[in-house]
PDB file of C-alpha atoms in Angstrom:
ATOM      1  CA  UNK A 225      20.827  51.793  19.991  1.00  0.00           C
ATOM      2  CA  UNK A 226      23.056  49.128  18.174  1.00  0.00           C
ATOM      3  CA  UNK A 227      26.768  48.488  18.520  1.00  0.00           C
ATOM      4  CA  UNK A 228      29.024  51.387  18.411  1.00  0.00           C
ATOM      5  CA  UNK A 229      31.399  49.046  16.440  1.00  0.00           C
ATOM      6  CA  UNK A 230      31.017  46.102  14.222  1.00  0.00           C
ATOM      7  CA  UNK A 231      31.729  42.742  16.229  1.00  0.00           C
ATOM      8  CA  UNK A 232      34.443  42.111  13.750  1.00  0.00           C
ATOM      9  CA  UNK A 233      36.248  44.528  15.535  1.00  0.00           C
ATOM     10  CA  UNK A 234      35.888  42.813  18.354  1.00  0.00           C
ATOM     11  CA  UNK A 235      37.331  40.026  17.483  1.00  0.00           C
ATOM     12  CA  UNK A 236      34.079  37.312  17.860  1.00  0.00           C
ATOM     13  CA  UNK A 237      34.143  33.868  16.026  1.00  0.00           C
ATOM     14  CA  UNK A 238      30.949  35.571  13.905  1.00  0.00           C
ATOM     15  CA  UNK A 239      30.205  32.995  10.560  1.00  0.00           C
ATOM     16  CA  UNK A 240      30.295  34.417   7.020  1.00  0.00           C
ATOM     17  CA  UNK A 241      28.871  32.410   4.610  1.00  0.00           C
ATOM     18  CA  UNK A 242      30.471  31.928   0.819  1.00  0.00           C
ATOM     19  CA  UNK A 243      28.820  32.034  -2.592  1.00  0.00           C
ATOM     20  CA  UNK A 244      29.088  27.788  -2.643  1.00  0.00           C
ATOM     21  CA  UNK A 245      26.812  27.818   0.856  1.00  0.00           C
ATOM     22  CA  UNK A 246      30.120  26.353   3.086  1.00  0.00           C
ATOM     23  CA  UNK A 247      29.905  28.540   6.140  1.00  0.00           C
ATOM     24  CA  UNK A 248      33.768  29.522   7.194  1.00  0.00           C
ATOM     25  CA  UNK A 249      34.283  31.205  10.486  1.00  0.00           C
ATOM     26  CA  UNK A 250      36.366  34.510  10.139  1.00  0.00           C
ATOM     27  CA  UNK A 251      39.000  35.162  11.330  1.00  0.00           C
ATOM     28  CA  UNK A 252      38.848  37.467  14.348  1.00  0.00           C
ATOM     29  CA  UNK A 253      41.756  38.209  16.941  1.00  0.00           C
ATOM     30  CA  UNK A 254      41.141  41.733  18.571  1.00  0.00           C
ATOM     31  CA  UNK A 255      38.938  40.100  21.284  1.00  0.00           C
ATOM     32  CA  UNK A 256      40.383  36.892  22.853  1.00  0.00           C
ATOM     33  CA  UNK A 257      37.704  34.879  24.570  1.00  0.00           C
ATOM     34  CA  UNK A 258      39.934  34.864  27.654  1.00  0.00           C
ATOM     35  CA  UNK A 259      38.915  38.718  27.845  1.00  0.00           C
ATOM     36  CA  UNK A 260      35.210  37.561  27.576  1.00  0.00           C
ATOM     37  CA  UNK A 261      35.579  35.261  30.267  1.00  0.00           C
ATOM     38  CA  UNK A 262      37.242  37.948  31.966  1.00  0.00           C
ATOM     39  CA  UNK A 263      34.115  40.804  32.192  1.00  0.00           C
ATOM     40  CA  UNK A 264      31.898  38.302  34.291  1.00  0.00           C
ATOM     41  CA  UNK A 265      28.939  38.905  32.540  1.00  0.00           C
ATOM     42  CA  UNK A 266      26.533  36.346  30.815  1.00  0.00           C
ATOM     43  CA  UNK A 267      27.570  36.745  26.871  1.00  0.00           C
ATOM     44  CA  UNK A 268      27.071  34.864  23.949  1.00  0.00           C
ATOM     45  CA  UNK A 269      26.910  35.751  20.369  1.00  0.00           C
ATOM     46  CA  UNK A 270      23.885  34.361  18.175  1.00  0.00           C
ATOM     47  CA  UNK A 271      24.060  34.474  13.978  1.00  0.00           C
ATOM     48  CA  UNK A 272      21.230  34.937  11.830  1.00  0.00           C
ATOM     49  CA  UNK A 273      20.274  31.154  11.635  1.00  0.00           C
ATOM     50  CA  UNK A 274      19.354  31.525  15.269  1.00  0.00           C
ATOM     51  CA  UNK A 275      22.772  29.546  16.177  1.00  0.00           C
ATOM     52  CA  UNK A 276      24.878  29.912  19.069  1.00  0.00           C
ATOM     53  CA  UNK A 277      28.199  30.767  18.349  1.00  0.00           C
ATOM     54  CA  UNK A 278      30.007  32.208  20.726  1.00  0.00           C
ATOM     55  CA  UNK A 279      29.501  31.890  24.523  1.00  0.00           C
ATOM     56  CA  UNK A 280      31.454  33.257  27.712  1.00  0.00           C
ATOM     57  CA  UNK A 281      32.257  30.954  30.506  1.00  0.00           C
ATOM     58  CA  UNK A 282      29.986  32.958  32.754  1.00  0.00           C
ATOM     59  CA  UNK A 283      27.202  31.964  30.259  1.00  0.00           C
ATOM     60  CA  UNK A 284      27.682  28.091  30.714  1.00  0.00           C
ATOM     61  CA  UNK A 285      28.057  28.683  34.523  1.00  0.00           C
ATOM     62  CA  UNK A 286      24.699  30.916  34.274  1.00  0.00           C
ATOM     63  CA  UNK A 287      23.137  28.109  32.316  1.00  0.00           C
ATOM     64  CA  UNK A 288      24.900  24.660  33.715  1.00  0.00           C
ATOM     65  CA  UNK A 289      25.510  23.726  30.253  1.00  0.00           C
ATOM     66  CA  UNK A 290      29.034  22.642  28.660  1.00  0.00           C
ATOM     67  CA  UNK A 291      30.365  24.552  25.543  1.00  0.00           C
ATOM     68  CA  UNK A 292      29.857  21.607  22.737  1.00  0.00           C
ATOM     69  CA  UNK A 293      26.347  21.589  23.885  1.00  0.00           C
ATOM     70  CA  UNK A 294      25.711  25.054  23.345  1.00  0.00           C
ATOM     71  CA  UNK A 295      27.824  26.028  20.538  1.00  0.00           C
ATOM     72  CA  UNK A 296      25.916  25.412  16.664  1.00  0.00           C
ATOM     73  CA  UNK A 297      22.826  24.897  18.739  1.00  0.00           C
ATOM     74  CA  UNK A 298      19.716  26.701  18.081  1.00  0.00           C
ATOM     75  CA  UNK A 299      18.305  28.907  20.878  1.00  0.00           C
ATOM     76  CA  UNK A 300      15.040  27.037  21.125  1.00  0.00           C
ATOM     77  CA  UNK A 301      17.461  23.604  21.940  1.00  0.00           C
ATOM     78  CA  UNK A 302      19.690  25.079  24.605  1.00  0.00           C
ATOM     79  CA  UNK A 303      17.122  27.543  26.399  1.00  0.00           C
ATOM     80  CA  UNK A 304      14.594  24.957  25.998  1.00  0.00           C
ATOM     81  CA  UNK A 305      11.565  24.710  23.349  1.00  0.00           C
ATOM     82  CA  UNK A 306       9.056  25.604  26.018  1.00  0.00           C
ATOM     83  CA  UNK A 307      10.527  28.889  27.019  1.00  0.00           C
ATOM     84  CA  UNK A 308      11.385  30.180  23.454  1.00  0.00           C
ATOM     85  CA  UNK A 309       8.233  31.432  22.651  1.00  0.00           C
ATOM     86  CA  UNK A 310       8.612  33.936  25.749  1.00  0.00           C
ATOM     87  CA  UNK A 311      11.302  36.257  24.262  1.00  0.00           C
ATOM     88  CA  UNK A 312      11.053  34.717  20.584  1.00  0.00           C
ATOM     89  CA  UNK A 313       9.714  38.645  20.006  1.00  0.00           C
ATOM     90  CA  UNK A 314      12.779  39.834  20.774  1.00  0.00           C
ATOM     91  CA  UNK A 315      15.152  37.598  19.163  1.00  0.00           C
ATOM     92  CA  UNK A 316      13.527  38.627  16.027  1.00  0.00           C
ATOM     93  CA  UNK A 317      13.426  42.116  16.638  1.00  0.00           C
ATOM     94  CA  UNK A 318      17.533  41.974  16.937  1.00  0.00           C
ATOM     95  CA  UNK A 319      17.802  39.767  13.643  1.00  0.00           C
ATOM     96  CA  UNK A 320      15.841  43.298  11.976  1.00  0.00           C
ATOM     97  CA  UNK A 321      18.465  45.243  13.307  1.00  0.00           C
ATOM     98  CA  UNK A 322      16.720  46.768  17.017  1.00  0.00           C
ATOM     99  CA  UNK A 323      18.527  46.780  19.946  1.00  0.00           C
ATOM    100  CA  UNK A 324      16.041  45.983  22.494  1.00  0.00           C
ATOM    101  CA  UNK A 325      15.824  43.553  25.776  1.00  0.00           C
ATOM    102  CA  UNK A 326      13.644  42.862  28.715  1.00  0.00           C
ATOM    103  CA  UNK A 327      12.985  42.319  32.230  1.00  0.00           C
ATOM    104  CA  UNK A 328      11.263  38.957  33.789  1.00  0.00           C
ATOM    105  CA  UNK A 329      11.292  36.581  36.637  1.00  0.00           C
ATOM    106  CA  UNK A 330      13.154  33.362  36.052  1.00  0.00           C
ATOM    107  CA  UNK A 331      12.472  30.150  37.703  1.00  0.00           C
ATOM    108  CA  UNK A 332      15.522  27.294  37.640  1.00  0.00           C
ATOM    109  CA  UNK A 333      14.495  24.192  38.676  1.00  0.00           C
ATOM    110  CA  UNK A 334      15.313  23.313  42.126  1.00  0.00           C
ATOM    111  CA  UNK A 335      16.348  26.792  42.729  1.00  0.00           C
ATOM    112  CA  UNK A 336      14.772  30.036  43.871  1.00  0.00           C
ATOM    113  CA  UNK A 337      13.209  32.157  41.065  1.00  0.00           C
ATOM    114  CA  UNK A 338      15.316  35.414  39.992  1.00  0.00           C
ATOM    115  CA  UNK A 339      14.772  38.386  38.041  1.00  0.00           C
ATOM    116  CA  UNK A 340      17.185  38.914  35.194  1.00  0.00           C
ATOM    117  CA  UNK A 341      17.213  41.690  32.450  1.00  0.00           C
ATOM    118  CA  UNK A 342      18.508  40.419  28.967  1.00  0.00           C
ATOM    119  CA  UNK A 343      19.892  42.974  26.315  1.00  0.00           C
ATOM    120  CA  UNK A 344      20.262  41.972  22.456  1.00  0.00           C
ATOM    121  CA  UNK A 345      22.690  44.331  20.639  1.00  0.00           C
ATOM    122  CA  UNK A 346      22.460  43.525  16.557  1.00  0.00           C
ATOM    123  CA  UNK A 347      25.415  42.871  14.760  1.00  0.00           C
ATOM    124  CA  UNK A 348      25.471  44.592  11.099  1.00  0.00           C
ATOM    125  CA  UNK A 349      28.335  43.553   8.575  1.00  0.00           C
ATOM    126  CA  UNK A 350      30.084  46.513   6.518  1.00  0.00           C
ATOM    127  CA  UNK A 351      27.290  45.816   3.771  1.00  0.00           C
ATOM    128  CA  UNK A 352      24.690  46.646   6.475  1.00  0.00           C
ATOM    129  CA  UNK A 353      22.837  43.907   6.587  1.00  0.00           C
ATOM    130  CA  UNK A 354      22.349  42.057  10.480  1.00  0.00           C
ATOM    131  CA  UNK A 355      24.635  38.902  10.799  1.00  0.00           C
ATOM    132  CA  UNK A 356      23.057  38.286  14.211  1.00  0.00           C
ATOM    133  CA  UNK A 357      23.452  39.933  17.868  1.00  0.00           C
ATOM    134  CA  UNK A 358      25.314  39.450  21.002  1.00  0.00           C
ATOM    135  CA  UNK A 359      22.976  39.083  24.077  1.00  0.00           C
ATOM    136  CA  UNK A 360      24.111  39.862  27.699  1.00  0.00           C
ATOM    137  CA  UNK A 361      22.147  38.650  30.519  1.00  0.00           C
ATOM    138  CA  UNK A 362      22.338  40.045  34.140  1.00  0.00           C
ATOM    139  CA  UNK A 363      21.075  39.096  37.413  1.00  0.00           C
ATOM    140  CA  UNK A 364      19.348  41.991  38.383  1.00  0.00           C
ATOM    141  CA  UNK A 365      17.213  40.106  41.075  1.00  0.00           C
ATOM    142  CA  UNK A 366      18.482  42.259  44.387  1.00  0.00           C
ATOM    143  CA  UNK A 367      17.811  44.994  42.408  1.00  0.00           C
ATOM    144  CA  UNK A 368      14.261  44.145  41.107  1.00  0.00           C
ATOM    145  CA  UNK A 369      13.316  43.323  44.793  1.00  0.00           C
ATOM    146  CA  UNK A 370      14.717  46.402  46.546  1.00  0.00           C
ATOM    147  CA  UNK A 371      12.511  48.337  43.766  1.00  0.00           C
ATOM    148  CA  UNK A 372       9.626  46.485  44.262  1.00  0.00           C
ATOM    149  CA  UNK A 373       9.721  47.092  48.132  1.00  0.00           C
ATOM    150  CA  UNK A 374      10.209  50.736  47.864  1.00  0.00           C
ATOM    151  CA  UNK A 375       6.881  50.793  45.371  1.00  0.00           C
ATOM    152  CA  UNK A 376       5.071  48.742  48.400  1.00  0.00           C
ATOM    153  CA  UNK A 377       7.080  51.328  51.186  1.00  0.00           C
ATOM    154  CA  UNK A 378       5.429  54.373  48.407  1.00  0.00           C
ATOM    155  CA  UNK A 379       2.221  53.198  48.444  1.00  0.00           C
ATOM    156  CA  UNK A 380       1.389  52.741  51.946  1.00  0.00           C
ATOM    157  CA  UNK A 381       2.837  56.503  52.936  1.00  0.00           C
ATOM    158  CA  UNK A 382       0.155  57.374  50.316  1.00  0.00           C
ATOM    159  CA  UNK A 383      -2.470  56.172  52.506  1.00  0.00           C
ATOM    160  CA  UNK A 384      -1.277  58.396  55.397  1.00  0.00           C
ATOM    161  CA  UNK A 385      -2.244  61.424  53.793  1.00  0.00           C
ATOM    162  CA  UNK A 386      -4.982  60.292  52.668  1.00  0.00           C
ATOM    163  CA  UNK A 387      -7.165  59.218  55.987  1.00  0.00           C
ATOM    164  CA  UNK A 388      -5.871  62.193  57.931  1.00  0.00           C
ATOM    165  CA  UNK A 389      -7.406  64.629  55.120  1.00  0.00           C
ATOM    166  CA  UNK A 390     -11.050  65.578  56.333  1.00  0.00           C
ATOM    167  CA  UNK A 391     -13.647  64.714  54.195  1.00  0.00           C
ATOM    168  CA  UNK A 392     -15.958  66.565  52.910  1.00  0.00           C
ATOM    169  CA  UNK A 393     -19.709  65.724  53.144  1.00  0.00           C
ATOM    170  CA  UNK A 394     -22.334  66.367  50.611  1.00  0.00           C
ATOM    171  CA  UNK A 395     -25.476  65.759  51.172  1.00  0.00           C
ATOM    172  CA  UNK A 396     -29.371  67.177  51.865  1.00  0.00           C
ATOM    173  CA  UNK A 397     -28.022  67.756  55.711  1.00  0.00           C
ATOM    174  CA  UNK A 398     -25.996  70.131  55.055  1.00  0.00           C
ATOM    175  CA  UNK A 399     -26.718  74.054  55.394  1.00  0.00           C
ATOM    176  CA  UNK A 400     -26.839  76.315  52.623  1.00  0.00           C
ATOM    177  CA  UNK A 401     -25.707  79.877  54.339  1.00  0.00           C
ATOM    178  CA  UNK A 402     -27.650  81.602  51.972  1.00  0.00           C
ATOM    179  CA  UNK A 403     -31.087  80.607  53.213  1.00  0.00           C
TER     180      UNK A 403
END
């Protein structure tokens, strides 16, 4: 699934580049970053040169990092060279055009390890072709653990039923009541 609307329309700073290579941001209203800021969520927009440009104030809280360090950065500078290589896969699949995302555990340093899901929507321009993708991250770690309790809580009523059944031996000792 990919955006119902262009992200023109929603007014990010997205970058279109001219014929002379000068890179010009355009000029987008519809969407005021103070209404970003407002929905809460981790957001940031990424172009097709794997730059940031656009973030959310709950994505510098999310990552402890301050705007002029994240905007015209590459990904693999602000998330960190070491874990790029863990979702690189789906940072390209958005720059193709698929909408995908993922589930994993994160650890912050000096923190407790969370589980967050991450969701890359593509952006296309009106001649089709993918300018880059907005990615929304969410702390899904309450979540994550309530499921994986219940799947530990499922599993051990399976073993119940299963040493109350009687079982059934086979073997020479038994009597055929044919004979």
């Amino acid at each position: 699934m990919a955006l119902t609307q262009s992200l023109p329309m929603f007014g990010l700073g997205t970058i279109e580049r001219k014929a002379v290579g000068r890179i010009v941001p355009s000029n987008l209203t519809s969407l005021s970053p103070r209404k970003l800021n407002a929905i809460g969520l981790p957001l940031a927009y990424v172009d097709c040169d794997r730059r940031y440009r656009f973030v959310n104030k709950a994505f510098l809280e999310w990552t402890g990092k301050v705007f002029i360090d994240v905007i015209g950065q590459e990904i693999q500078d602000v998330d960190g060279r070491e874990a790029f290589p863990l979702y690189e896969a789906y940072v390209d699949a958005a720059l193709v055009g698929e909408r995908t995302g993922f589930e994993r555990q994160l650890t912050v340093p000096g923190g407790p390890s969370i589980w967050i899901h991450v969701d890359y929507y593509p952006d296309r321009g009106t001649d089709g072709e993918v300018r880059g993708f907005l990615v929304c991250y969410a702390n899904v770690d309450q979540l994550k653990r309530l499921e994986l309790e219940a799947g530990g809580r499922e599993h051990r009523l399976r073993l119940v039923p299963d040493s109350r059944r009687p079982r059934r031996v086979a073997g020479p000792f038994l009597s055929d009541s044919s004979a």
